[in-house]
Short mmCIF file of C-alpha atoms in Angstrom, two decimals:
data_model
loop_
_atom_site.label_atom_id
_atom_site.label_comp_id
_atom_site.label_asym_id
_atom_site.label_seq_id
_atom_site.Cartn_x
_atom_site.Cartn_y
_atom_site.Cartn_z
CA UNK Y 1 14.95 -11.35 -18.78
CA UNK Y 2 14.82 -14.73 -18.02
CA UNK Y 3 18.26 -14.86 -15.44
CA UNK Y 4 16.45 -12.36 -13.64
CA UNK Y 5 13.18 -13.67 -12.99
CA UNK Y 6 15.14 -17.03 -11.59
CA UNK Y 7 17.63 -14.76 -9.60
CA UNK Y 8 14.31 -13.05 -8.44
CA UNK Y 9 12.86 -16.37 -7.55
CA UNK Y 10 16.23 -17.60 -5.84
CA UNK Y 11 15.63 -14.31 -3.46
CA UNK Y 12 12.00 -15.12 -2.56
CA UNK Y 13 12.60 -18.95 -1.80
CA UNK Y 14 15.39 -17.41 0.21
CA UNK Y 15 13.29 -14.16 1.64
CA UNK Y 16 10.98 -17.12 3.25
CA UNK Y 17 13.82 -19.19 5.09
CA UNK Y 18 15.37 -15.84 6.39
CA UNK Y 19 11.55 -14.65 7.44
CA UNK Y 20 10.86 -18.44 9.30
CA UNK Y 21 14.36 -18.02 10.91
CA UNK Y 22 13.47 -14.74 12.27
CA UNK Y 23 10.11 -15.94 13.76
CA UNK Y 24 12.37 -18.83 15.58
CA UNK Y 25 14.48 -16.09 16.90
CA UNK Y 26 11.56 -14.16 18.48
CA UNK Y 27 9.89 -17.05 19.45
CA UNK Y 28 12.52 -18.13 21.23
CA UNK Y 29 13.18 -15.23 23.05
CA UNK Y 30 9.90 -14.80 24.17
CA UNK Y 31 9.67 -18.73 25.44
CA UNK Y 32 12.22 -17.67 28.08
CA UNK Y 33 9.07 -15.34 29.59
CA UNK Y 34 7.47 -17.27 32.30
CA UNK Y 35 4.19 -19.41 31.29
CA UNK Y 36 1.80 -17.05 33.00
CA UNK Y 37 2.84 -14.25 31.78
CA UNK Y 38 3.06 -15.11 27.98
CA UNK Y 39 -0.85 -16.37 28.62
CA UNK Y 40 -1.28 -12.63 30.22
CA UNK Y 41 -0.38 -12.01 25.89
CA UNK Y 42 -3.87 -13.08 24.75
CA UNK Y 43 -5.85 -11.58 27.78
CA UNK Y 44 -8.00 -8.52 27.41
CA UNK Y 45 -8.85 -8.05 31.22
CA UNK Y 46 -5.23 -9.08 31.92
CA UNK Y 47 -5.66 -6.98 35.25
CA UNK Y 48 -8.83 -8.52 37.10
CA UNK Y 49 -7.95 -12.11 34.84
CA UNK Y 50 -7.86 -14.97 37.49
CA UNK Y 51 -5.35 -17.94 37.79
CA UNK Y 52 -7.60 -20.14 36.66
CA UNK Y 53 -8.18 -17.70 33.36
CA UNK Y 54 -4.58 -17.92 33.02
CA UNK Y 55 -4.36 -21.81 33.10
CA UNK Y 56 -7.06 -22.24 29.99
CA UNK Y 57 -5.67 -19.39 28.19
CA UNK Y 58 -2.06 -21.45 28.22
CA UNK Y 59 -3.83 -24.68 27.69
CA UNK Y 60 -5.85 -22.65 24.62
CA UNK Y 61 -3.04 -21.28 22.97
CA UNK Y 62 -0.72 -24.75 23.98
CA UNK Y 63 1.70 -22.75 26.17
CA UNK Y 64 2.12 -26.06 27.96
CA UNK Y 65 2.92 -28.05 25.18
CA UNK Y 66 6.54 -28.43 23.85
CA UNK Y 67 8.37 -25.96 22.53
CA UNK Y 68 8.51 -27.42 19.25
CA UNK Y 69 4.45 -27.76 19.44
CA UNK Y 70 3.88 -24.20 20.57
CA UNK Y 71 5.91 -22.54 18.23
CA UNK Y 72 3.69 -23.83 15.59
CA UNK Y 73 0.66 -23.00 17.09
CA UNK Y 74 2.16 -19.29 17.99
CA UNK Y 75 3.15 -19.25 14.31
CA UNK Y 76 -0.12 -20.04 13.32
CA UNK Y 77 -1.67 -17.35 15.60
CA UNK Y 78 0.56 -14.48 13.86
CA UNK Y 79 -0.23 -15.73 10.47
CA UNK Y 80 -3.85 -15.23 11.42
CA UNK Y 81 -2.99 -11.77 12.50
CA UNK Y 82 -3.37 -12.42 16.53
CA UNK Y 83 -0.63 -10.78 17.70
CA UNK Y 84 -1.75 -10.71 21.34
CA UNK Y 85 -3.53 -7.79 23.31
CA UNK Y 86 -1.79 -4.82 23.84
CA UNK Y 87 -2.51 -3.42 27.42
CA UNK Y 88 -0.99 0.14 26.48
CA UNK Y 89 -3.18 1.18 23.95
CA UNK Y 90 -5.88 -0.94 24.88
CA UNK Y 91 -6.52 -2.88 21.46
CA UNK Y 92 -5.27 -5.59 19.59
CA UNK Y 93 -1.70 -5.36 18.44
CA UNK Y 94 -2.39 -5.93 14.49
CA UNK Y 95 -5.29 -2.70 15.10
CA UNK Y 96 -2.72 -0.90 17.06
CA UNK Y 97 0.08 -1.40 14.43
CA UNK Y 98 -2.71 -0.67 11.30
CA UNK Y 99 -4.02 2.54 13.62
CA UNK Y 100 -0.30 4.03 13.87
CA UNK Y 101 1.46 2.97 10.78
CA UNK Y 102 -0.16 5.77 8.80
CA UNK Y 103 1.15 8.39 10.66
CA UNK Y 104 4.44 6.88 10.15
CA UNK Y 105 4.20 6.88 6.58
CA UNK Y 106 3.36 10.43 6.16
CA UNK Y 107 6.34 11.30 7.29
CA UNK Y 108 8.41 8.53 5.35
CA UNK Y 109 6.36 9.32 2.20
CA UNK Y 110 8.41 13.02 2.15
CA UNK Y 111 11.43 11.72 3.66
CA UNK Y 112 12.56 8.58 1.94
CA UNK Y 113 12.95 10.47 -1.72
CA UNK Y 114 14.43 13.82 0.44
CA UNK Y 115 17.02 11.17 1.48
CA UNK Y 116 17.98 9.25 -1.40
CA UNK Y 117 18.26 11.52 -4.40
CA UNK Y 118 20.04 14.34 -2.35
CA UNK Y 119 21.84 12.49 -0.87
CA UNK Y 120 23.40 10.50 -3.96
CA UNK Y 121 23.63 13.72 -5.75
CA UNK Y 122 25.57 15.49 -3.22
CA UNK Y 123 27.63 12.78 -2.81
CA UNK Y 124 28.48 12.75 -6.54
CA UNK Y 125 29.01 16.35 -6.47
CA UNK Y 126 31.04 16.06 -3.19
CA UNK Y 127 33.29 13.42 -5.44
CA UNK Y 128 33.40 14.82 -8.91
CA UNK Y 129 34.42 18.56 -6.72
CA UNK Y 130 36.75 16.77 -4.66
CA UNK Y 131 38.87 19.81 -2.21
CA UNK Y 132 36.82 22.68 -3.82
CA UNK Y 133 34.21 25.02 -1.79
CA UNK Y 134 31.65 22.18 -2.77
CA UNK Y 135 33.17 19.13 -1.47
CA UNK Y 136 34.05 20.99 1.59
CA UNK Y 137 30.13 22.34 2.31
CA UNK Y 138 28.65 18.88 1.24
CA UNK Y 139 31.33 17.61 3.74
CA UNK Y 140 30.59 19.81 6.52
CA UNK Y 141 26.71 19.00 6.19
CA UNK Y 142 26.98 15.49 6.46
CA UNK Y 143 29.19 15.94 10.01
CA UNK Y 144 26.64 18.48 10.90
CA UNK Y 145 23.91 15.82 10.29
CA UNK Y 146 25.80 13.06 12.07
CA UNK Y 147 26.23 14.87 14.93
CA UNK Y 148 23.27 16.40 15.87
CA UNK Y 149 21.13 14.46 18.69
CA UNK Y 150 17.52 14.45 16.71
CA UNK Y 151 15.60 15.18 19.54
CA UNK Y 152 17.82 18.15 20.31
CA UNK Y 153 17.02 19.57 16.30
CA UNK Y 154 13.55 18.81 16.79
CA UNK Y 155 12.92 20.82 20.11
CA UNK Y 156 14.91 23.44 18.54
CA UNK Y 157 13.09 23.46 14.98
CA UNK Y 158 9.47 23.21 17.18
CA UNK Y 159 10.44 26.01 19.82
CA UNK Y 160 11.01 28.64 16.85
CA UNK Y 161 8.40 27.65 14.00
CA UNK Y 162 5.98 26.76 16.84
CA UNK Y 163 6.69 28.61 20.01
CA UNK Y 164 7.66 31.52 18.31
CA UNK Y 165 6.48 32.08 15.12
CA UNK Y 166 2.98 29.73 15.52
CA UNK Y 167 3.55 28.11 12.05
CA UNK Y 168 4.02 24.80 12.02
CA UNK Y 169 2.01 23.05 15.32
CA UNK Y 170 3.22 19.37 16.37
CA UNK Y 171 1.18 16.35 15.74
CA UNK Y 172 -0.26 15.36 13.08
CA UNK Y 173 -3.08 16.79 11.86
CA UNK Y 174 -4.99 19.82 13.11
CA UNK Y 175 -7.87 19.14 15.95
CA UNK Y 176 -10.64 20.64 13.36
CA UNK Y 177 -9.44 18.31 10.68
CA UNK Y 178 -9.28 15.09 13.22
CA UNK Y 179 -13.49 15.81 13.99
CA UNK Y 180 -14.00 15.78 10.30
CA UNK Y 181 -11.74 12.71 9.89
CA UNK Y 182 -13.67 11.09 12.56
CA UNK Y 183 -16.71 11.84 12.10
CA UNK Y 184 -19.25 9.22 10.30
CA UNK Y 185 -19.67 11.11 6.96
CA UNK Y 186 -15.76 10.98 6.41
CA UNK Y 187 -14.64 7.84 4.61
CA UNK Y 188 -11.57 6.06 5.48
CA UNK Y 189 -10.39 4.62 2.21
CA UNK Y 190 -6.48 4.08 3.14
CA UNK Y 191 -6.21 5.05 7.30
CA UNK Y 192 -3.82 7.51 5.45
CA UNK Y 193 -4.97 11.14 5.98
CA UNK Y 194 -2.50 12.93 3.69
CA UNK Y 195 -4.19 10.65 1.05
CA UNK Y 196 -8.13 10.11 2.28
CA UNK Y 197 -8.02 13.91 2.22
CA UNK Y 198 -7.69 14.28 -1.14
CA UNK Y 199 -10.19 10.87 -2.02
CA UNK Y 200 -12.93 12.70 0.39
CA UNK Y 201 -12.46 15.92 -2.06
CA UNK Y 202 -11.07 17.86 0.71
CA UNK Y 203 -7.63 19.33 -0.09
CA UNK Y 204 -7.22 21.43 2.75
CA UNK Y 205 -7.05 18.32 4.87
CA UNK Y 206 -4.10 17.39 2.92
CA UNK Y 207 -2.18 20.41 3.05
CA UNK Y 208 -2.59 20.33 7.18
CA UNK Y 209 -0.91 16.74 7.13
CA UNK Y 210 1.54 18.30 5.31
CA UNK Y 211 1.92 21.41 6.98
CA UNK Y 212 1.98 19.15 10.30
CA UNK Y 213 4.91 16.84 8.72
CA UNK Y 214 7.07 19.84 7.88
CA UNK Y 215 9.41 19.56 10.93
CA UNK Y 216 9.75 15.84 11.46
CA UNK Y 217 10.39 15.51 7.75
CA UNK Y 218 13.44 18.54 8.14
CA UNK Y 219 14.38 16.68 11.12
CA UNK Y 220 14.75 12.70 9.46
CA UNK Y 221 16.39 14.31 6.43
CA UNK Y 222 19.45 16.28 7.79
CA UNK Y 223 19.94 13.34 10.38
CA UNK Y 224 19.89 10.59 7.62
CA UNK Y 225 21.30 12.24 4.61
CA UNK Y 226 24.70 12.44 6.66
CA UNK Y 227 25.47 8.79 6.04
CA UNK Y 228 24.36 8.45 2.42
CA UNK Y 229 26.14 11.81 1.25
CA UNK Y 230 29.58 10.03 3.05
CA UNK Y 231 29.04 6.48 1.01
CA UNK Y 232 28.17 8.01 -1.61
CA UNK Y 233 31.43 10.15 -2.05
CA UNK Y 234 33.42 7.19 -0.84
CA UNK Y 235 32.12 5.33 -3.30
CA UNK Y 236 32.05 7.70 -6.33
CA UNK Y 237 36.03 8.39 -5.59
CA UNK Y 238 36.51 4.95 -5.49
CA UNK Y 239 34.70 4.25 -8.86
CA UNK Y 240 36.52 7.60 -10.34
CA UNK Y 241 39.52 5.85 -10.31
CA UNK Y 242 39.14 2.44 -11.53
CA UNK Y 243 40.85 1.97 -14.97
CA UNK Y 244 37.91 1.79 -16.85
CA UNK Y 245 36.91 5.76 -16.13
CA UNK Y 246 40.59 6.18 -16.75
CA UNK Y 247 40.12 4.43 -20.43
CA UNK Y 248 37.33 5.73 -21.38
CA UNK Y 249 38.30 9.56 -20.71
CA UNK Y 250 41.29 8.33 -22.51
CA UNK Y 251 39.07 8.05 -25.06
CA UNK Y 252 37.74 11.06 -25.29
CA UNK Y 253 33.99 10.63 -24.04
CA UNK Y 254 32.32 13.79 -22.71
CA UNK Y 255 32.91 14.24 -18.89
CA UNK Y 256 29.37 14.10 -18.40
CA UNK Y 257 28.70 10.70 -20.18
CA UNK Y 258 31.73 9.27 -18.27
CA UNK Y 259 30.46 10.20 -14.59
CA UNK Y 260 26.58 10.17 -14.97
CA UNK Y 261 26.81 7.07 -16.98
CA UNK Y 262 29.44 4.85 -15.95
CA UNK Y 263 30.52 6.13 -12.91
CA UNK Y 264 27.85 6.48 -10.86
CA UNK Y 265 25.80 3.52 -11.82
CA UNK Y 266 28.91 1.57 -10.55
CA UNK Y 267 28.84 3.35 -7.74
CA UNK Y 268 25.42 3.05 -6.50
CA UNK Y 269 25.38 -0.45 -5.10
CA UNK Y 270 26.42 0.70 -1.48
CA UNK Y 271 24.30 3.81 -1.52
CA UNK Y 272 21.40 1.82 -2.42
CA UNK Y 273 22.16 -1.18 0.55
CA UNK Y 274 21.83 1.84 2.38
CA UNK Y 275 19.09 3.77 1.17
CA UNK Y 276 17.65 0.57 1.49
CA UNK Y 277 18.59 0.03 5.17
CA UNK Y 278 17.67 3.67 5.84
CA UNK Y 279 13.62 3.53 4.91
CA UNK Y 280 13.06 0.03 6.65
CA UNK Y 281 14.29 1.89 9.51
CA UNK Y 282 12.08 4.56 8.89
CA UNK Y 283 8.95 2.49 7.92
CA UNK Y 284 9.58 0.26 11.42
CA UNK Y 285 9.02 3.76 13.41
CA UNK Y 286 10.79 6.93 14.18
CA UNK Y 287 10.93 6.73 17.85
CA UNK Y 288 12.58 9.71 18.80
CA UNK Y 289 11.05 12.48 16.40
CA UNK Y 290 7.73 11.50 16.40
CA UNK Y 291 7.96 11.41 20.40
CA UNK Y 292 9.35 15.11 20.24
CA UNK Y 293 6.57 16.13 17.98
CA UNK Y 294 3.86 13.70 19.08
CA UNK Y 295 3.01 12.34 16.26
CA UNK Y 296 1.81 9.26 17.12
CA UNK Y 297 3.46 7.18 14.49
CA UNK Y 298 4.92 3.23 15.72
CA UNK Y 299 7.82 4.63 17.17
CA UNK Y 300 6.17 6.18 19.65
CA UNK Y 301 3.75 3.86 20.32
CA UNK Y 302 6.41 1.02 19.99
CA UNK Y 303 8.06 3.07 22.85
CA UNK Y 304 5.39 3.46 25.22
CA UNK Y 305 4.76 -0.24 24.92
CA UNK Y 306 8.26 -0.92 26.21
CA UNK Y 307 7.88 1.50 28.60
CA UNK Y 308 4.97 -0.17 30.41
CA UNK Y 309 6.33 -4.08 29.53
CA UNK Y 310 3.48 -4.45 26.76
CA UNK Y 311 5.46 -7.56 25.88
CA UNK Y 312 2.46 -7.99 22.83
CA UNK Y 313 3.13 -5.15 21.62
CA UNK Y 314 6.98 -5.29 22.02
CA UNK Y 315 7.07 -8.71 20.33
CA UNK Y 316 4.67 -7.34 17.10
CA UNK Y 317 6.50 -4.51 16.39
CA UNK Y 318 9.88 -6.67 16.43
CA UNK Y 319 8.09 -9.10 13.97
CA UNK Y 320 6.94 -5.67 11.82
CA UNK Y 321 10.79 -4.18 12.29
CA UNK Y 322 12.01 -8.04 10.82
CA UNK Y 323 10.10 -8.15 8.23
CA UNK Y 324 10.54 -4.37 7.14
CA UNK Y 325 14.35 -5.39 6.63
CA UNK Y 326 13.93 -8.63 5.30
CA UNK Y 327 11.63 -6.97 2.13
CA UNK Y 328 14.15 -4.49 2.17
CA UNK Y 329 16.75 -6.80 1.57
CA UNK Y 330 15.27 -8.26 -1.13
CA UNK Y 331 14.09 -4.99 -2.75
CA UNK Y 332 18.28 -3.56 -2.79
CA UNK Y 333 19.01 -7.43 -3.73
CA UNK Y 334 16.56 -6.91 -7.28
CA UNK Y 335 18.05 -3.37 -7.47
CA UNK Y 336 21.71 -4.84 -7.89
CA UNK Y 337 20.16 -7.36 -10.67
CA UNK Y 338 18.81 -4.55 -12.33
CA UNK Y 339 22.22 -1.97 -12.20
CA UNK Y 340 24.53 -5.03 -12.60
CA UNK Y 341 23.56 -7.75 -14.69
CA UNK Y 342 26.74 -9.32 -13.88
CA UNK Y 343 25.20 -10.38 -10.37
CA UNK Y 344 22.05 -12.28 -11.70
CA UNK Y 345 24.65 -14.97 -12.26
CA UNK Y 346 25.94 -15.68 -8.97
#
């Protein structure tokens, strides 16, 4: 217990030299923007703002002080919470990021487990069935996953359940529900309608987020489970043939014990740097489905801000997207600890 609270404690001192290096990185990249317009960052009006405006906002927020100087006070700033103003949705970044990040999460909340325990299992199966009817199916749905173009799945998945059959509309929540949701009487406990729903003692609200996540959920799950079903059998085969699974069936342990015990806890440690990869990716913002089925999650907002040089906005979301992966990283790193003990040690 005690190697791996200090290997846990290694990671965090570490987690905060890889977060402070990633803040130099940004920071830096966004110095190269000219003076004025990294001043336009903090300016509300920014269209009717005068030169003058622009010359105290720099002086304010030491944009003509050294680099050195104004990457502490920028630092400083985003600790705070001031991201900037974003001039695409009209609001803070931090309130735009806390506003859309809910809609995000509905959709990771179904997807993320989808992902990871199919696709370890079918990878397993995929490797323990290796050239029977069930490798070869598990097989040909992970190339069917890789190679279908999201956005193309997505229109096709909304033109039929939507277009055709009316079933499941896009967005995400139902224009009845969004009045009640809005209106003063509703309490917003968590920004999170799948969950205030249910806190407000009104169910039905619920099971329209969920009805509304159906498709974008299908969508993220056949596109990501690809990759995770193909480590996951490399890495099972792998495992399946190390001398160890050879002794032990040598031994005569039950098949089962061999492959659910030792084998695929071995094998696990790639699948879950993936699966760990996989929902940071999906918590920074799911650009492309939640643009087909306007969802209004970060991704799309995080791509409407590029798309009108909401450099604010741009620069939060990268700081969100950073520190999604960092966490992650540390979150797979305590997961190794935990399946191998042999790595608190290193």
């Amino acid at each position: 217990m005690a190697s791996l609270i200090e290997y846990v404690a290694r990671r965090l001192i570490l987690l905060t030299f890889v977060l402070i290096g990633v803040s130099i990185l940004i920071f830096a990249i966004s110095a190269l923007v000219p003076v004025e317009v990294r001043a336009m960052l903090y300016a509300r009006n920014y269209q009717h703002i005068s030169p003058e405006g622009l010359r105290q906002l720099a002086e304010k927020y030491g944009l003509t002080k050294p680099l050195y100087e104004q990457y502490f006070v920028w630092l400083s700033q985003v600790l705070q919470g001031n991201l900037g103003w974003s001039k695409s949705s009209s609001q803070p970044v931090i309130e735009a990021i806390l506003s859309r990040w809910p809609y995000t999460f509905e959709i990771v909340i179904f997807a993320a487990p989808l992902i990871i325990f199919l696709g370890i299992y079918l990878g397993v199966q995929s490797a323990i069935h290796k050239d029977t009817i069930i490798d070869h199916l598990c097989r040909l749905l992970s190339i069917i996953g890789w190679s279908l173009p999201s956005f193309w799945l997505g229109l096709v998945l909304l033109s039929f359940f939507y277009g055709s059959l009316g079933w499941l509309p896009p967005g995400p929540i139902s224009d009845n529900f969004r009045l009640i949701r809005d209106s003063p009487q509703f309490i917003r406990y968590t920004r999170i309608d799948l969950i205030d729903g249910i806190l407000n003692g009104m169910p039905e609200m619920t099971l329209d987020v969920i009805k509304h996540a159906i498709l974008p959920v299908i969508v993220v799950v056949v596109i990501d489970i690809a990759l995770l079903i193909r480590v996951m059998r490399s890495s099972m085969l792998e495992t399946l043939n190390k001398p160890y699974i050879i002794t032990a069936r040598a031994k005569g342990l039950d098949e089962k014990t061999v492959i659910y015990k030792h084998a695929r806890r071995n094998a696990l440690i790639p699948a879950i740097t993936l699966s760990g990869m996989l929902i940071a990716s999906l918590l920074g913002g799911l650009i492309i489905t939640e643009t087909v089925f306007a969802f209004g999650g970060l991704g799309q907002w995080a791509a409407n801000a590029a798309l009108q040089f909401d450099i604010p906005a741009v620069l939060g979301y990268a700081m969100l997207s950073a520190f999604l992966f960092v966490v992650a990283n540390l979150i797979v790193d305590i997961l190794y600890a935990y399946i191998d003990p042999r790595i608190r040690l290193e």
